[in-house]
Tab-separated table of C-alpha atoms and ligand atoms in Angstrom:
chain	number	residue	atom	x	y	z
A	1	UNK	CA	20.175	-6.278	1.591
A	2	UNK	CA	21.560	-6.259	4.930
A	3	UNK	CA	23.378	-9.479	4.273
A	4	UNK	CA	21.734	-11.311	6.904
A	5	UNK	CA	20.189	-14.645	6.177
A	6	UNK	CA	17.220	-15.102	8.252
A	7	UNK	CA	17.335	-19.066	7.708
A	8	UNK	CA	20.621	-19.117	9.400
A	9	UNK	CA	19.314	-17.841	12.511
A	10	UNK	CA	17.999	-19.539	15.589
A	11	UNK	CA	14.298	-18.332	17.051
A	12	UNK	CA	16.109	-16.219	19.509
A	13	UNK	CA	18.300	-14.528	17.154
A	14	UNK	CA	15.484	-13.879	14.594
A	15	UNK	CA	13.190	-12.531	17.211
A	16	UNK	CA	15.768	-10.180	18.323
A	17	UNK	CA	16.858	-9.098	14.733
A	18	UNK	CA	13.118	-8.664	13.904
A	19	UNK	CA	12.333	-6.561	17.007
A	20	UNK	CA	15.494	-4.277	16.158
A	21	UNK	CA	14.202	-3.175	12.781
A	22	UNK	CA	11.366	-0.951	11.240
A	23	UNK	CA	8.693	-2.806	9.277
A	24	UNK	CA	5.757	-1.550	7.141
A	25	UNK	CA	3.909	-5.030	7.265
A	26	UNK	CA	3.276	-7.331	10.021
A	27	UNK	CA	4.333	-10.944	8.684
A	28	UNK	CA	4.673	-14.136	10.565
A	29	UNK	CA	7.874	-15.640	9.671
A	30	UNK	CA	8.104	-18.578	12.307
A	31	UNK	CA	5.407	-19.742	14.448
A	32	UNK	CA	5.202	-16.815	17.124
A	33	UNK	CA	7.826	-14.819	15.507
A	34	UNK	CA	6.260	-11.824	13.694
A	35	UNK	CA	7.416	-8.492	11.949
A	36	UNK	CA	6.256	-5.711	14.177
A	37	UNK	CA	4.634	-3.778	11.332
A	38	UNK	CA	3.174	-0.195	11.012
A	39	UNK	CA	0.232	-2.010	9.828
A	40	UNK	CA	-0.962	-5.397	10.539
A	41	UNK	CA	-3.274	-6.273	7.451
A	42	UNK	CA	-3.983	-9.968	8.231
A	43	UNK	CA	-7.621	-9.598	9.071
A	44	UNK	CA	-8.297	-7.312	6.033
A	45	UNK	CA	-6.825	-9.765	3.343
A	46	UNK	CA	-9.705	-12.475	3.510
A	47	UNK	CA	-12.145	-9.588	3.316
A	48	UNK	CA	-11.132	-7.786	-0.149
A	49	UNK	CA	-13.119	-8.667	-3.349
A	50	UNK	CA	-10.441	-10.814	-4.791
A	51	UNK	CA	-10.886	-12.368	-8.320
A	52	UNK	CA	-9.950	-16.153	-8.701
A	53	UNK	CA	-5.995	-15.944	-8.983
A	54	UNK	CA	-5.210	-19.545	-9.411
A	55	UNK	CA	-2.540	-19.615	-12.208
A	56	UNK	CA	-2.570	-16.150	-12.848
A	57	UNK	CA	0.075	-13.494	-13.526
A	58	UNK	CA	-0.050	-10.716	-10.574
A	59	UNK	CA	1.515	-7.480	-10.025
A	60	UNK	CA	1.848	-5.791	-6.700
A	61	UNK	CA	2.537	-1.916	-7.067
A	62	UNK	CA	4.431	-0.071	-4.292
A	63	UNK	CA	5.101	-3.198	-2.310
A	64	UNK	CA	7.061	-2.216	0.518
A	65	UNK	CA	7.560	-5.461	2.731
A	66	UNK	CA	5.597	-7.354	0.174
A	67	UNK	CA	2.498	-8.625	2.051
A	68	UNK	CA	0.079	-8.059	-0.908
A	69	UNK	CA	2.470	-9.799	-3.031
A	70	UNK	CA	2.334	-12.882	-0.569
A	71	UNK	CA	-1.157	-13.075	-0.252
A	72	UNK	CA	-1.359	-13.032	-4.239
A	73	UNK	CA	0.978	-16.185	-4.169
A	74	UNK	CA	-0.911	-17.604	-1.258
A	75	UNK	CA	-4.156	-17.490	-3.447
A	76	UNK	CA	-2.423	-19.642	-6.184
A	77	UNK	CA	-1.064	-16.991	-8.262
A	78	UNK	CA	1.395	-18.773	-10.779
A	79	UNK	CA	3.474	-15.569	-10.912
A	80	UNK	CA	3.685	-12.451	-8.740
A	81	UNK	CA	5.885	-9.389	-9.609
A	82	UNK	CA	6.493	-6.762	-7.044
A	83	UNK	CA	7.689	-3.078	-8.204
A	84	UNK	CA	8.496	-0.273	-5.655
A	85	UNK	CA	10.614	2.728	-5.496
A	86	UNK	CA	13.395	1.874	-2.656
A	87	UNK	CA	14.600	5.391	-2.203
A	88	UNK	CA	12.040	7.591	-0.583
A	89	UNK	CA	13.947	10.511	-2.080
A	90	UNK	CA	12.302	9.561	-5.354
A	91	UNK	CA	8.828	9.649	-4.226
A	92	UNK	CA	6.581	12.420	-5.164
A	93	UNK	CA	7.489	15.192	-2.238
A	94	UNK	CA	5.743	18.777	-1.958
A	95	UNK	CA	8.406	21.408	-2.718
A	96	UNK	CA	10.449	22.474	0.601
A	97	UNK	CA	9.865	19.204	2.338
A	98	UNK	CA	12.304	18.975	5.214
A	99	UNK	CA	15.153	16.600	4.930
A	100	UNK	CA	14.619	15.330	8.663
A	101	UNK	CA	11.215	13.941	7.351
A	102	UNK	CA	12.616	12.244	4.141
A	103	UNK	CA	15.504	10.537	6.385
A	104	UNK	CA	12.786	9.294	8.843
A	105	UNK	CA	11.077	7.680	5.796
A	106	UNK	CA	13.983	6.368	4.425
A	107	UNK	CA	15.114	4.627	7.783
A	108	UNK	CA	11.672	3.174	7.686
A	109	UNK	CA	12.157	1.820	3.996
A	110	UNK	CA	15.650	0.452	4.917
A	111	UNK	CA	16.155	0.478	1.001
A	112	UNK	CA	13.771	-2.353	0.692
A	113	UNK	CA	15.468	-4.761	3.102
A	114	UNK	CA	12.369	-5.689	4.928
A	115	UNK	CA	10.964	-7.299	1.518
A	116	UNK	CA	14.331	-9.186	0.657
A	117	UNK	CA	14.190	-10.354	4.276
A	118	UNK	CA	10.861	-11.906	4.458
A	119	UNK	CA	11.111	-13.237	1.150
A	120	UNK	CA	14.401	-15.410	2.175
A	121	UNK	CA	12.793	-16.072	5.590
A	122	UNK	CA	9.796	-17.736	3.836
A	123	UNK	CA	11.526	-19.230	1.080
A	124	UNK	CA	9.463	-17.092	-1.514
A	125	UNK	CA	10.873	-16.220	-4.720
A	126	UNK	CA	8.930	-13.126	-5.592
A	127	UNK	CA	10.673	-11.163	-7.933
A	128	UNK	CA	10.945	-7.378	-7.185
A	129	UNK	CA	12.013	-4.568	-9.409
A	130	UNK	CA	12.719	-1.025	-8.794
A	131	UNK	CA	10.067	0.742	-10.962
A	132	UNK	CA	7.815	3.717	-10.529
A	133	UNK	CA	4.144	3.257	-11.252
A	134	UNK	CA	4.360	6.084	-13.732
A	135	UNK	CA	6.727	4.011	-15.745
A	136	UNK	CA	4.536	0.668	-16.031
A	137	UNK	CA	5.143	-0.346	-19.593
A	138	UNK	CA	3.874	-3.585	-21.224
A	139	UNK	CA	6.795	-3.610	-23.426
A	140	UNK	CA	8.966	-3.857	-20.349
A	141	UNK	CA	7.256	-6.115	-17.900
A	142	UNK	CA	4.418	-7.637	-19.925
A	143	UNK	CA	0.676	-7.651	-19.068
A	144	UNK	CA	-1.047	-9.090	-16.009
A	145	UNK	CA	-4.430	-10.622	-14.932
A	146	UNK	CA	-4.574	-8.895	-11.558
A	147	UNK	CA	-2.685	-5.530	-10.731
A	148	UNK	CA	-2.774	-4.810	-6.969
A	149	UNK	CA	-2.431	-1.235	-5.883
A	150	UNK	CA	-2.439	-0.610	-2.074
A	151	UNK	CA	-2.215	2.736	-0.146
A	152	UNK	CA	-0.286	4.354	-2.984
A	153	UNK	CA	-2.502	6.946	-4.648
A	154	UNK	CA	-2.197	9.017	-1.568
A	155	UNK	CA	1.413	9.424	-2.047
A	156	UNK	CA	0.979	10.482	-5.655
A	157	UNK	CA	0.906	14.033	-7.072
A	158	UNK	CA	-0.896	12.489	-10.432
A	159	UNK	CA	-2.932	9.410	-9.005
A	160	UNK	CA	-4.867	9.243	-12.289
A	161	UNK	CA	-1.823	9.184	-14.583
A	162	UNK	CA	-0.646	6.458	-12.227
A	163	UNK	CA	-3.991	4.462	-12.837
A	164	UNK	CA	-3.615	4.978	-16.639
A	165	UNK	CA	-0.089	3.368	-16.473
A	166	UNK	CA	-1.759	0.471	-14.539
A	167	UNK	CA	-4.377	0.014	-17.243
A	168	UNK	CA	-1.760	-0.219	-19.640
A	169	UNK	CA	-0.264	-3.473	-18.105
A	170	UNK	CA	-3.847	-5.006	-17.385
A	171	UNK	CA	-4.739	-7.920	-19.509
A	172	UNK	CA	-7.952	-6.899	-21.330
A	173	UNK	CA	-9.847	-9.953	-19.447
A	174	UNK	CA	-7.779	-8.788	-16.210
A	175	UNK	CA	-8.579	-6.638	-13.387
A	176	UNK	CA	-7.103	-3.944	-10.739
A	177	UNK	CA	-7.905	-4.548	-7.227
A	178	UNK	CA	-7.346	-0.884	-5.892
A	179	UNK	CA	-7.362	-0.440	-2.112
A	180	UNK	CA	-6.585	3.209	-1.059
A	181	UNK	CA	-6.902	5.593	1.618
A	182	UNK	CA	-10.340	7.740	1.574
A	183	UNK	CA	-11.503	11.097	3.537
A	184	UNK	CA	-14.010	9.532	6.019
A	185	UNK	CA	-15.753	12.967	6.483
A	186	UNK	CA	-15.886	13.877	3.006
A	187	UNK	CA	-17.426	10.487	2.195
A	188	UNK	CA	-20.085	10.902	4.775
A	189	UNK	CA	-20.916	14.468	4.094
A	190	UNK	CA	-20.784	14.039	0.372
A	191	UNK	CA	-21.714	10.359	-0.490
A	192	UNK	CA	-22.494	11.136	-4.357
A	193	UNK	CA	-20.211	14.169	-5.249
A	194	UNK	CA	-16.525	12.980	-6.157
A	195	UNK	CA	-14.335	15.278	-3.712
A	196	UNK	CA	-10.861	15.323	-2.407
A	197	UNK	CA	-8.874	16.997	0.454
A	198	UNK	CA	-5.464	18.081	-0.539
A	199	UNK	CA	-2.342	17.751	1.628
A	200	UNK	CA	0.738	18.580	-0.251
A	201	UNK	CA	2.797	20.118	2.739
A	202	UNK	CA	6.108	18.798	3.716
A	203	UNK	CA	5.212	14.853	3.087
A	204	UNK	CA	4.248	12.773	0.176
A	205	UNK	CA	0.662	12.964	1.388
A	206	UNK	CA	-1.421	14.401	-1.374
A	207	UNK	CA	-4.951	13.716	-2.501
A	208	UNK	CA	-7.524	12.025	0.093
A	209	UNK	CA	-10.748	11.453	-2.137
A	210	UNK	CA	-14.252	10.451	-0.624
A	211	UNK	CA	-15.292	7.133	-1.801
A	212	UNK	CA	-17.126	8.706	-4.752
A	213	UNK	CA	-13.646	10.571	-5.750
A	214	UNK	CA	-11.786	7.394	-5.673
A	215	UNK	CA	-14.390	5.762	-7.888
A	216	UNK	CA	-14.155	8.663	-10.396
A	217	UNK	CA	-10.269	8.500	-10.267
A	218	UNK	CA	-10.783	4.872	-11.415
A	219	UNK	CA	-13.411	5.486	-14.353
A	220	UNK	CA	-11.177	8.576	-15.396
A	221	UNK	CA	-8.544	6.333	-15.973
A	222	UNK	CA	-10.233	3.824	-17.932
A	223	UNK	CA	-11.623	1.361	-15.717
A	224	UNK	CA	-15.259	-0.012	-14.819
A	225	UNK	CA	-15.782	-1.096	-11.317
A	226	UNK	CA	-17.206	-4.556	-11.032
A	227	UNK	CA	-19.146	-4.152	-7.801
A	228	UNK	CA	-20.079	-1.121	-5.531
A	229	UNK	CA	-16.733	-0.010	-3.550
A	230	UNK	CA	-16.370	-1.536	-0.238
A	231	UNK	CA	-15.019	0.412	2.938
A	232	UNK	CA	-12.291	-1.294	4.906
A	233	UNK	CA	-10.017	-0.223	7.733
A	234	UNK	CA	-6.460	-0.874	7.889
A	235	UNK	CA	-5.405	-1.753	11.326
A	236	UNK	CA	-2.470	-0.283	12.893
A	237	UNK	CA	0.131	-2.954	13.970
A	238	UNK	CA	2.619	-3.067	16.981
A	239	UNK	CA	5.217	-0.988	14.980
A	240	UNK	CA	2.980	2.193	14.547
A	241	UNK	CA	4.582	5.092	16.216
A	242	UNK	CA	2.538	7.941	14.495
A	243	UNK	CA	0.369	10.230	16.090
A	244	UNK	CA	-2.076	9.077	18.921
A	245	UNK	CA	-5.390	10.734	19.089
A	246	UNK	CA	-6.052	13.315	22.003
A	247	UNK	CA	-9.166	14.611	23.478
A	248	UNK	CA	-8.148	18.156	22.663
A	249	UNK	CA	-7.772	17.267	19.038
A	250	UNK	CA	-11.311	15.713	18.434
A	251	UNK	CA	-12.664	19.159	17.406
A	252	UNK	CA	-10.593	18.960	14.270
A	253	UNK	CA	-10.819	16.593	11.359
A	254	UNK	CA	-7.227	15.507	11.528
A	255	UNK	CA	-7.876	14.805	15.351
A	256	UNK	CA	-11.130	12.671	14.676
A	257	UNK	CA	-9.341	10.837	11.966
A	258	UNK	CA	-6.309	9.856	14.398
A	259	UNK	CA	-9.059	8.603	16.608
A	260	UNK	CA	-10.665	6.335	13.774
A	261	UNK	CA	-7.203	5.193	12.829
A	262	UNK	CA	-6.250	4.141	16.269
A	263	UNK	CA	-9.991	2.465	17.049
A	264	UNK	CA	-10.431	0.777	13.813
A	265	UNK	CA	-7.522	1.433	11.404
A	266	UNK	CA	-6.940	3.864	8.803
A	267	UNK	CA	-10.098	4.483	6.421
A	268	UNK	CA	-9.612	3.012	2.690
A	269	UNK	CA	-11.954	1.755	0.243
A	270	UNK	CA	-11.586	-1.310	-1.775
A	271	UNK	CA	-12.554	-1.193	-5.832
A	272	UNK	CA	-12.227	-4.558	-8.163
A	273	UNK	CA	-12.268	-2.866	-11.575
A	274	UNK	CA	-11.870	-4.182	-15.035
A	275	UNK	CA	-10.202	-2.312	-17.869
A	276	UNK	CA	-12.671	-0.608	-20.064
A	277	UNK	CA	-11.932	-1.560	-23.954
A	278	UNK	CA	-10.126	1.620	-25.599
B	1	SAM	C1	1.857	3.511	1.939
B	1	SAM	S1	2.989	2.244	1.411
B	1	SAM	C2	1.876	0.986	0.970
B	1	SAM	C3	2.744	-0.304	0.780
B	1	SAM	C4	1.346	-1.461	0.232
B	1	SAM	N1	1.394	-1.131	-0.970
B	1	SAM	C5	0.352	-1.739	1.024
B	1	SAM	O1	-0.758	-1.379	0.690
B	1	SAM	O2	0.517	-1.931	2.354
B	1	SAM	C6	3.293	3.109	-0.372
B	1	SAM	C7	4.171	2.381	-1.056
B	1	SAM	O3	4.425	3.018	-2.528
B	1	SAM	C8	5.760	2.816	-2.715
B	1	SAM	N2	5.748	4.199	-3.824
B	1	SAM	C9	5.883	5.481	-3.509
B	1	SAM	N3	5.582	6.192	-4.858
B	1	SAM	C10	5.721	5.386	-5.652
B	1	SAM	C11	5.870	5.272	-7.096
B	1	SAM	N4	5.890	6.414	-7.821
B	1	SAM	N5	5.809	3.874	-7.897
B	1	SAM	C12	5.707	3.119	-7.190
B	1	SAM	N6	5.858	2.671	-5.911
B	1	SAM	C13	5.936	3.942	-4.998
B	1	SAM	C14	6.359	3.135	-1.552
B	1	SAM	O4	7.836	2.780	-1.624
B	1	SAM	C15	5.664	2.210	-0.332
B	1	SAM	O5	6.201	0.972	-0.709
């Protein structure tokens, strides 16, 4: 943790500190003072198919700055545990990835400082543990009424094994809300056939399924969707510094994806699913 207590800063100092750091999520810390996130998910949150959370025990997997953990708290959860891997070197990297890219992600991650800073600024006491999704174990962390898994599977070499671990910590009457990246072109071209594109070059980006593929990952891991999947776009925030679309790129799938991302947000699908009895 940076050691800076946001509550000790006046508005001007807080604004200046926040502007000097990289953030993943846009969060309002005080009226008019927001973290400039890579993504601003505030318009997405109310549209997701949340189950009733009042009094429930919830888990946020891969929390980053903790936007979704806080959303569950605001929805009345009695307890929210957040887990994450704070050192990006421990994420799933393809062999041969350049250290410059690893270092850039480490700079954005800031050893998880963003989560702690927002937690203090908002006077929240969400517990965060450093734990991989692959190591979720009910003997260690107990079980949960809702497990939120957001924009994580794309970054995993083995997304179905990860979902099996999520099921292991889901109460029999509980649920998982999965909101993950989809390949839009594959979704349009193959509305029924489960199919995924594979990145796996130089960065922790792996499988990007179409919507049918994401549903198949969920069912293969032992979950049953409670309703049809919902397409959502994750809007970029003011801190986004990634590629911007150029007209010359529009002939390629990557260029068209960048255009959709800039206009509407990163294409995702949301699936609320219940664990199938063994
Ligand atoms: C793209 S961010 C998504 C942040 C947030 N979940 C959201 O939906 O906005 C991916 C997050 O997954 C975390 N992560 C990467 N590999 C992980 C793993 N094996 N287990 C748990 N978290 C992981 C990263 O540290 C990062 O916080």
